[in-house]
Amino acid sequence: QVQLQESGPGLVKSSETLSLTCTVSGGSISTYYWSWIRQSPGKGLQWIGYHYYNGNTKYNPSLESRVTISVDTSKNQVSLQLTSVTAADTAVYYCARDREHTYGKAQGFWGQGTLVTVSS
Amino acid sequence: EIVLTQSPATLSLSPGERATLSCRASQSVSTYLAWYQQKPGQAPRLLISDASNRATGIPARFSGSGSGTDFTLTISSLEPEDFAVYYCQQGSDWLTFGGGTKVDIK
């Protein structure tokens, strides 16, 4: 059974870059879509973007200018970088993998999430 | 942006009752619609993909229907573990989520 584990700093200063890593175990990174999704405290879910193993990426237009999602197949890791963060970027960040045959459109596996707080 | 509107915001029911949750899209998403369940402190769990395709390990009491702009998640008989928040999500364009429906105990 595939498992996802997010890691990274829990506190980031305003205007700096948020960097998170998702380590995948129990399965390969290849042939799947890997998404980052966030949830602000007490609020709903926002998709940040996805990376397909062949290098294709797609991002939420509202975040596209600040986001990079990449994959390291040698380490079985998916990474997220979000630049120029503000307090509005404070959220629980989830790594997710799509369900088979949904082409990134439904997330069948999720990490436990990691809380990132942006401080001034 | 495709906006998903979920109703009602809160549904108060008793165990054993039937729950009917609605999700309406601002434009057609075909059948690219998923449903998730989220409990406090946990990640969302996929219940349904492609509007009506139950995910692996999801009990048969959960069913999804609809296409185009109107979708429904039905829980035929609520179990104690089903009281949670439910989100719909579309995959027709870049992914967006609805605001959620909280199913709580009456």
PDB file of C-alpha atoms in Angstrom:
ATOM      1  CA  GLN A   1       0.000   0.000   0.000  1.00  0.00           C
ATOM      2  CA  VAL A   2       1.453   3.330  -1.040  1.00  0.00           C
ATOM      3  CA  GLN A   3       2.186   5.775   1.781  1.00  0.00           C
ATOM      4  CA  LEU A   4       2.980   9.475   1.577  1.00  0.00           C
ATOM      5  CA  GLN A   5       4.779  11.516   4.217  1.00  0.00           C
ATOM      6  CA  GLU A   6       5.202  15.285   4.079  1.00  0.00           C
ATOM      7  CA  SER A   7       8.157  16.981   5.719  1.00  0.00           C
ATOM      8  CA  GLY A   8       9.584  20.466   5.986  1.00  0.00           C
ATOM      9  CA  PRO A   9       9.737  23.553   8.196  1.00  0.00           C
ATOM     10  CA  GLY A  10       6.630  24.249  10.233  1.00  0.00           C
ATOM     11  CA  LEU A  11       7.400  27.955  10.393  1.00  0.00           C
ATOM     12  CA  VAL A  12       8.339  30.201   7.475  1.00  0.00           C
ATOM     13  CA  LYS A  13       8.902  33.934   7.553  1.00  0.00           C
ATOM     14  CA  SER A  14       6.813  36.249   5.473  1.00  0.00           C
ATOM     15  CA  SER A  15       8.257  36.960   1.988  1.00  0.00           C
ATOM     16  CA  GLU A  16      10.451  33.841   2.122  1.00  0.00           C
ATOM     17  CA  THR A  17      10.075  30.519   0.275  1.00  0.00           C
ATOM     18  CA  LEU A  18       8.091  27.588   1.623  1.00  0.00           C
ATOM     19  CA  SER A  19       9.706  24.245   0.731  1.00  0.00           C
ATOM     20  CA  LEU A  20       8.121  20.879   1.450  1.00  0.00           C
ATOM     21  CA  THR A  21       8.995  17.316   0.515  1.00  0.00           C
ATOM     22  CA  CYS A  22       6.711  14.323   0.161  1.00  0.00           C
ATOM     23  CA  THR A  23       8.412  10.950   0.506  1.00  0.00           C
ATOM     24  CA  VAL A  24       6.606   8.082  -1.185  1.00  0.00           C
ATOM     25  CA  SER A  25       6.925   4.519   0.038  1.00  0.00           C
ATOM     26  CA  GLY A  26       5.290   1.291  -1.050  1.00  0.00           C
ATOM     27  CA  GLY A  27       5.060   2.291  -4.672  1.00  0.00           C
ATOM     28  CA  SER A  28       6.736   4.028  -7.559  1.00  0.00           C
ATOM     29  CA  ILE A  29       6.447   7.677  -8.491  1.00  0.00           C
ATOM     30  CA  SER A  30       6.229   6.739 -12.136  1.00  0.00           C
ATOM     31  CA  THR A  31       2.952   6.790 -14.083  1.00  0.00           C
ATOM     32  CA  TYR A  32       1.028   8.821 -11.517  1.00  0.00           C
ATOM     33  CA  TYR A  33      -0.030  12.401 -10.942  1.00  0.00           C
ATOM     34  CA  TRP A  34       1.300  13.976  -7.758  1.00  0.00           C
ATOM     35  CA  SER A  35      -0.596  16.885  -6.274  1.00  0.00           C
ATOM     36  CA  TRP A  36      -0.169  19.349  -3.465  1.00  0.00           C
ATOM     37  CA  ILE A  37      -3.351  20.508  -1.767  1.00  0.00           C
ATOM     38  CA  ARG A  38      -3.690  22.861   1.180  1.00  0.00           C
ATOM     39  CA  GLN A  39      -6.289  23.648   3.790  1.00  0.00           C
ATOM     40  CA  SER A  40      -6.276  26.873   5.774  1.00  0.00           C
ATOM     41  CA  PRO A  41      -7.189  26.452   9.453  1.00  0.00           C
ATOM     42  CA  GLY A  42     -10.912  25.785   9.756  1.00  0.00           C
ATOM     43  CA  LYS A  43     -11.482  26.256   6.040  1.00  0.00           C
ATOM     44  CA  GLY A  44     -11.850  24.292   2.859  1.00  0.00           C
ATOM     45  CA  LEU A  45      -9.450  22.679   0.444  1.00  0.00           C
ATOM     46  CA  GLN A  46      -7.405  24.365  -2.263  1.00  0.00           C
ATOM     47  CA  TRP A  47      -5.556  22.473  -4.979  1.00  0.00           C
ATOM     48  CA  ILE A  48      -2.099  23.935  -5.575  1.00  0.00           C
ATOM     49  CA  GLY A  49      -1.024  21.899  -8.579  1.00  0.00           C
ATOM     50  CA  TYR A  50       0.228  18.587  -9.842  1.00  0.00           C
ATOM     51  CA  HIS A  51       3.247  17.055 -11.497  1.00  0.00           C
ATOM     52  CA  TYR A  52       3.059  14.058 -13.772  1.00  0.00           C
ATOM     53  CA  TYR A  53       6.051  11.743 -13.758  1.00  0.00           C
ATOM     54  CA  ASN A  54       6.876  12.601 -17.384  1.00  0.00           C
ATOM     55  CA  GLY A  55       7.463  16.218 -16.424  1.00  0.00           C
ATOM     56  CA  ASN A  56       4.085  17.741 -17.226  1.00  0.00           C
ATOM     57  CA  THR A  57       2.809  20.155 -14.605  1.00  0.00           C
ATOM     58  CA  LYS A  58      -0.403  22.063 -14.021  1.00  0.00           C
ATOM     59  CA  TYR A  59      -0.934  24.724 -11.393  1.00  0.00           C
ATOM     60  CA  ASN A  60      -3.773  26.637  -9.806  1.00  0.00           C
ATOM     61  CA  PRO A  61      -3.816  29.922 -11.770  1.00  0.00           C
ATOM     62  CA  SER A  62      -4.096  31.922  -8.548  1.00  0.00           C
ATOM     63  CA  LEU A  63      -0.767  30.499  -7.341  1.00  0.00           C
ATOM     64  CA  GLU A  64       0.996  29.703 -10.610  1.00  0.00           C
ATOM     65  CA  SER A  65       3.432  32.618 -10.506  1.00  0.00           C
ATOM     66  CA  ARG A  66       4.802  31.452  -7.139  1.00  0.00           C
ATOM     67  CA  VAL A  67       4.647  27.639  -7.326  1.00  0.00           C
ATOM     68  CA  THR A  68       6.993  24.909  -8.486  1.00  0.00           C
ATOM     69  CA  ILE A  69       6.255  21.202  -8.065  1.00  0.00           C
ATOM     70  CA  SER A  70       8.981  18.736  -8.967  1.00  0.00           C
ATOM     71  CA  VAL A  71       9.684  15.025  -8.708  1.00  0.00           C
ATOM     72  CA  ASP A  72      12.902  13.197  -7.869  1.00  0.00           C
ATOM     73  CA  THR A  73      12.392   9.639  -9.070  1.00  0.00           C
ATOM     74  CA  SER A  74      15.731   8.480  -7.636  1.00  0.00           C
ATOM     75  CA  LYS A  75      14.573   9.428  -4.149  1.00  0.00           C
ATOM     76  CA  ASN A  76      10.853   8.727  -4.677  1.00  0.00           C
ATOM     77  CA  GLN A  77      10.080  12.266  -3.556  1.00  0.00           C
ATOM     78  CA  VAL A  78       7.770  15.051  -4.651  1.00  0.00           C
ATOM     79  CA  SER A  79       8.649  18.627  -3.752  1.00  0.00           C
ATOM     80  CA  LEU A  80       6.744  21.877  -3.407  1.00  0.00           C
ATOM     81  CA  GLN A  81       8.194  25.361  -3.486  1.00  0.00           C
ATOM     82  CA  LEU A  82       6.033  28.412  -2.869  1.00  0.00           C
ATOM     83  CA  THR A  83       7.787  31.765  -3.038  1.00  0.00           C
ATOM     84  CA  SER A  84       7.022  35.124  -1.445  1.00  0.00           C
ATOM     85  CA  VAL A  85       4.726  33.684   1.215  1.00  0.00           C
ATOM     86  CA  THR A  86       2.321  35.736   3.304  1.00  0.00           C
ATOM     87  CA  ALA A  87       0.062  34.955   6.247  1.00  0.00           C
ATOM     88  CA  ALA A  88      -2.575  33.830   3.723  1.00  0.00           C
ATOM     89  CA  ASP A  89      -0.344  30.854   2.917  1.00  0.00           C
ATOM     90  CA  THR A  90      -0.645  29.491   6.458  1.00  0.00           C
ATOM     91  CA  ALA A  91      -2.277  26.096   6.052  1.00  0.00           C
ATOM     92  CA  VAL A  92      -1.996  22.351   6.367  1.00  0.00           C
ATOM     93  CA  TYR A  93      -0.261  21.152   3.218  1.00  0.00           C
ATOM     94  CA  TYR A  94      -1.108  17.718   1.857  1.00  0.00           C
ATOM     95  CA  CYS A  95       0.700  15.627  -0.705  1.00  0.00           C
ATOM     96  CA  ALA A  96      -1.615  13.364  -2.724  1.00  0.00           C
ATOM     97  CA  ARG A  97      -1.491  10.801  -5.504  1.00  0.00           C
ATOM     98  CA  ASP A  98      -4.245  10.249  -7.997  1.00  0.00           C
ATOM     99  CA  ARG A  99      -6.393   7.160  -8.105  1.00  0.00           C
ATOM    100  CA  GLU A 100      -5.481   4.873 -11.004  1.00  0.00           C
ATOM    101  CA  HIS A 101      -6.973   5.808 -14.362  1.00  0.00           C
ATOM    102  CA  THR A 102      -8.271   9.203 -13.200  1.00  0.00           C
ATOM    103  CA  TYR A 103      -5.415  11.192 -14.817  1.00  0.00           C
ATOM    104  CA  GLY A 104      -4.945  13.422 -11.810  1.00  0.00           C
ATOM    105  CA  LYS A 105      -8.627  14.191 -11.436  1.00  0.00           C
ATOM    106  CA  ALA A 106      -9.266  12.299  -8.178  1.00  0.00           C
ATOM    107  CA  GLN A 107      -6.833  11.893  -5.285  1.00  0.00           C
ATOM    108  CA  GLY A 108      -6.799   8.339  -4.000  1.00  0.00           C
ATOM    109  CA  PHE A 109      -3.886   8.545  -1.589  1.00  0.00           C
ATOM    110  CA  TRP A 110      -3.038  11.337   0.826  1.00  0.00           C
ATOM    111  CA  GLY A 111      -0.280  12.121   3.257  1.00  0.00           C
ATOM    112  CA  GLN A 112      -1.193  13.026   6.818  1.00  0.00           C
ATOM    113  CA  GLY A 113      -0.501  16.694   6.116  1.00  0.00           C
ATOM    114  CA  THR A 114       1.915  19.160   7.616  1.00  0.00           C
ATOM    115  CA  LEU A 115       1.034  22.516   9.147  1.00  0.00           C
ATOM    116  CA  VAL A 116       3.015  25.468   7.851  1.00  0.00           C
ATOM    117  CA  THR A 117       2.655  28.782   9.632  1.00  0.00           C
ATOM    118  CA  VAL A 118       3.854  31.999   8.030  1.00  0.00           C
ATOM    119  CA  SER A 119       5.132  34.490  10.560  1.00  0.00           C
ATOM    120  CA  SER A 120       5.810  38.160  10.164  1.00  0.00           C
TER     121      SER A 120
ATOM    122  CA  GLU B   1     -12.713  28.972 -12.474  1.00  0.00           C
ATOM    123  CA  ILE B   2     -15.385  26.317 -12.006  1.00  0.00           C
ATOM    124  CA  VAL B   3     -17.185  26.989  -8.738  1.00  0.00           C
ATOM    125  CA  LEU B   4     -18.728  24.098  -6.827  1.00  0.00           C
ATOM    126  CA  THR B   5     -21.601  24.864  -4.470  1.00  0.00           C
ATOM    127  CA  GLN B   6     -22.471  22.247  -1.885  1.00  0.00           C
ATOM    128  CA  SER B   7     -25.765  22.060  -0.031  1.00  0.00           C
ATOM    129  CA  PRO B   8     -26.807  21.983   2.637  1.00  0.00           C
ATOM    130  CA  ALA B   9     -23.926  23.393   4.646  1.00  0.00           C
ATOM    131  CA  THR B  10     -24.931  21.215   7.593  1.00  0.00           C
ATOM    132  CA  LEU B  11     -27.072  18.103   7.657  1.00  0.00           C
ATOM    133  CA  SER B  12     -28.274  16.890  11.051  1.00  0.00           C
ATOM    134  CA  LEU B  13     -29.349  13.267  10.978  1.00  0.00           C
ATOM    135  CA  SER B  14     -29.547  10.209  13.188  1.00  0.00           C
ATOM    136  CA  PRO B  15     -27.700   6.920  12.677  1.00  0.00           C
ATOM    137  CA  GLY B  16     -29.630   4.708  10.284  1.00  0.00           C
ATOM    138  CA  GLU B  17     -31.088   7.619   8.340  1.00  0.00           C
ATOM    139  CA  ARG B  18     -30.404   8.354   4.689  1.00  0.00           C
ATOM    140  CA  ALA B  19     -28.161  11.291   3.820  1.00  0.00           C
ATOM    141  CA  THR B  20     -28.410  13.127   0.512  1.00  0.00           C
ATOM    142  CA  LEU B  21     -25.683  15.687  -0.261  1.00  0.00           C
ATOM    143  CA  SER B  22     -25.734  17.965  -3.273  1.00  0.00           C
ATOM    144  CA  CYS B  23     -22.942  19.511  -5.341  1.00  0.00           C
ATOM    145  CA  ARG B  24     -23.662  21.945  -8.158  1.00  0.00           C
ATOM    146  CA  ALA B  25     -21.041  23.157 -10.650  1.00  0.00           C
ATOM    147  CA  SER B  26     -21.047  26.605 -12.248  1.00  0.00           C
ATOM    148  CA  GLN B  27     -20.521  24.942 -15.642  1.00  0.00           C
ATOM    149  CA  SER B  28     -20.493  21.403 -16.925  1.00  0.00           C
ATOM    150  CA  VAL B  29     -17.770  19.132 -15.579  1.00  0.00           C
ATOM    151  CA  SER B  30     -19.045  16.042 -17.433  1.00  0.00           C
ATOM    152  CA  THR B  31     -18.505  13.232 -14.912  1.00  0.00           C
ATOM    153  CA  TYR B  32     -15.153  14.530 -13.628  1.00  0.00           C
ATOM    154  CA  LEU B  33     -16.462  14.794 -10.102  1.00  0.00           C
ATOM    155  CA  ALA B  34     -15.060  13.240  -6.928  1.00  0.00           C
ATOM    156  CA  TRP B  35     -16.328  13.050  -3.354  1.00  0.00           C
ATOM    157  CA  TYR B  36     -14.186  12.997  -0.217  1.00  0.00           C
ATOM    158  CA  GLN B  37     -14.847  12.450   3.469  1.00  0.00           C
ATOM    159  CA  GLN B  38     -12.799  14.305   6.076  1.00  0.00           C
ATOM    160  CA  LYS B  39     -12.769  13.774   9.822  1.00  0.00           C
ATOM    161  CA  PRO B  40     -11.154  16.188  12.323  1.00  0.00           C
ATOM    162  CA  GLY B  41      -7.381  16.040  12.259  1.00  0.00           C
ATOM    163  CA  GLN B  42      -7.309  13.676   9.289  1.00  0.00           C
ATOM    164  CA  ALA B  43      -6.616  13.974   5.602  1.00  0.00           C
ATOM    165  CA  PRO B  44      -9.535  13.674   3.228  1.00  0.00           C
ATOM    166  CA  ARG B  45     -10.420  10.181   2.024  1.00  0.00           C
ATOM    167  CA  LEU B  46     -11.582   9.518  -1.511  1.00  0.00           C
ATOM    168  CA  LEU B  47     -15.068   7.977  -1.613  1.00  0.00           C
ATOM    169  CA  ILE B  48     -16.170   8.372  -5.233  1.00  0.00           C
ATOM    170  CA  SER B  49     -14.408   9.249  -8.491  1.00  0.00           C
ATOM    171  CA  ASP B  50     -15.872   9.903 -11.933  1.00  0.00           C
ATOM    172  CA  ALA B  51     -19.195  10.852 -10.297  1.00  0.00           C
ATOM    173  CA  SER B  52     -20.266   7.303  -9.456  1.00  0.00           C
ATOM    174  CA  ASN B  53     -17.227   5.032  -9.189  1.00  0.00           C
ATOM    175  CA  ARG B  54     -16.737   3.924  -5.606  1.00  0.00           C
ATOM    176  CA  ALA B  55     -13.103   3.899  -4.475  1.00  0.00           C
ATOM    177  CA  THR B  56     -11.409   0.752  -3.218  1.00  0.00           C
ATOM    178  CA  GLY B  57     -12.599  -0.292   0.228  1.00  0.00           C
ATOM    179  CA  ILE B  58     -15.497   2.168   0.376  1.00  0.00           C
ATOM    180  CA  PRO B  59     -18.697   0.578   1.710  1.00  0.00           C
ATOM    181  CA  ALA B  60     -21.618   0.062  -0.637  1.00  0.00           C
ATOM    182  CA  ARG B  61     -23.811   2.419   1.423  1.00  0.00           C
ATOM    183  CA  PHE B  62     -21.962   5.288  -0.287  1.00  0.00           C
ATOM    184  CA  SER B  63     -23.124   6.052  -3.821  1.00  0.00           C
ATOM    185  CA  GLY B  64     -22.655   8.921  -6.233  1.00  0.00           C
ATOM    186  CA  SER B  65     -24.721  10.073  -9.165  1.00  0.00           C
ATOM    187  CA  GLY B  66     -25.043  12.919 -11.626  1.00  0.00           C
ATOM    188  CA  SER B  67     -23.378  14.462 -14.640  1.00  0.00           C
ATOM    189  CA  GLY B  68     -22.915  17.896 -16.132  1.00  0.00           C
ATOM    190  CA  THR B  69     -23.617  20.371 -13.331  1.00  0.00           C
ATOM    191  CA  ASP B  70     -25.654  18.479 -10.718  1.00  0.00           C
ATOM    192  CA  PHE B  71     -24.295  15.722  -8.529  1.00  0.00           C
ATOM    193  CA  THR B  72     -25.436  13.807  -5.472  1.00  0.00           C
ATOM    194  CA  LEU B  73     -23.684  11.760  -2.817  1.00  0.00           C
ATOM    195  CA  THR B  74     -26.028   9.406  -0.998  1.00  0.00           C
ATOM    196  CA  ILE B  75     -25.299   7.524   2.195  1.00  0.00           C
ATOM    197  CA  SER B  76     -28.075   4.953   2.369  1.00  0.00           C
ATOM    198  CA  SER B  77     -27.984   4.328   6.120  1.00  0.00           C
ATOM    199  CA  LEU B  78     -25.695   6.397   8.319  1.00  0.00           C
ATOM    200  CA  GLU B  79     -23.216   4.570  10.506  1.00  0.00           C
ATOM    201  CA  PRO B  80     -21.642   6.312  13.533  1.00  0.00           C
ATOM    202  CA  GLU B  81     -18.332   6.639  11.659  1.00  0.00           C
ATOM    203  CA  ASP B  82     -19.987   8.517   8.771  1.00  0.00           C
ATOM    204  CA  PHE B  83     -20.464  11.744  10.711  1.00  0.00           C
ATOM    205  CA  ALA B  84     -17.871  13.985   9.095  1.00  0.00           C
ATOM    206  CA  VAL B  85     -17.401  16.728   6.499  1.00  0.00           C
ATOM    207  CA  TYR B  86     -17.878  15.837   2.837  1.00  0.00           C
ATOM    208  CA  TYR B  87     -16.313  17.676  -0.079  1.00  0.00           C
ATOM    209  CA  CYS B  88     -16.901  17.452  -3.795  1.00  0.00           C
ATOM    210  CA  GLN B  89     -14.093  18.230  -6.251  1.00  0.00           C
ATOM    211  CA  GLN B  90     -14.146  18.701 -10.003  1.00  0.00           C
ATOM    212  CA  GLY B  91     -11.410  17.696 -12.406  1.00  0.00           C
ATOM    213  CA  SER B  92     -12.736  19.116 -15.659  1.00  0.00           C
ATOM    214  CA  ASP B  93     -10.464  22.121 -15.526  1.00  0.00           C
ATOM    215  CA  TRP B  94      -7.832  22.881 -12.924  1.00  0.00           C
ATOM    216  CA  LEU B  95      -9.087  21.218  -9.781  1.00  0.00           C
ATOM    217  CA  THR B  96     -11.463  23.006  -7.424  1.00  0.00           C
ATOM    218  CA  PHE B  97     -13.317  21.888  -4.307  1.00  0.00           C
ATOM    219  CA  GLY B  98     -16.726  22.697  -2.936  1.00  0.00           C
ATOM    220  CA  GLY B  99     -17.122  24.350   0.454  1.00  0.00           C
ATOM    221  CA  GLY B 100     -18.179  21.142   2.172  1.00  0.00           C
ATOM    222  CA  THR B 101     -21.234  19.674   3.882  1.00  0.00           C
ATOM    223  CA  LYS B 102     -20.985  18.753   7.538  1.00  0.00           C
ATOM    224  CA  VAL B 103     -23.027  15.717   8.503  1.00  0.00           C
ATOM    225  CA  ASP B 104     -23.569  15.803  12.228  1.00  0.00           C
ATOM    226  CA  ILE B 105     -25.541  13.814  14.737  1.00  0.00           C
ATOM    227  CA  LYS B 106     -29.059  14.994  15.395  1.00  0.00           C
TER     228      LYS B 106
END
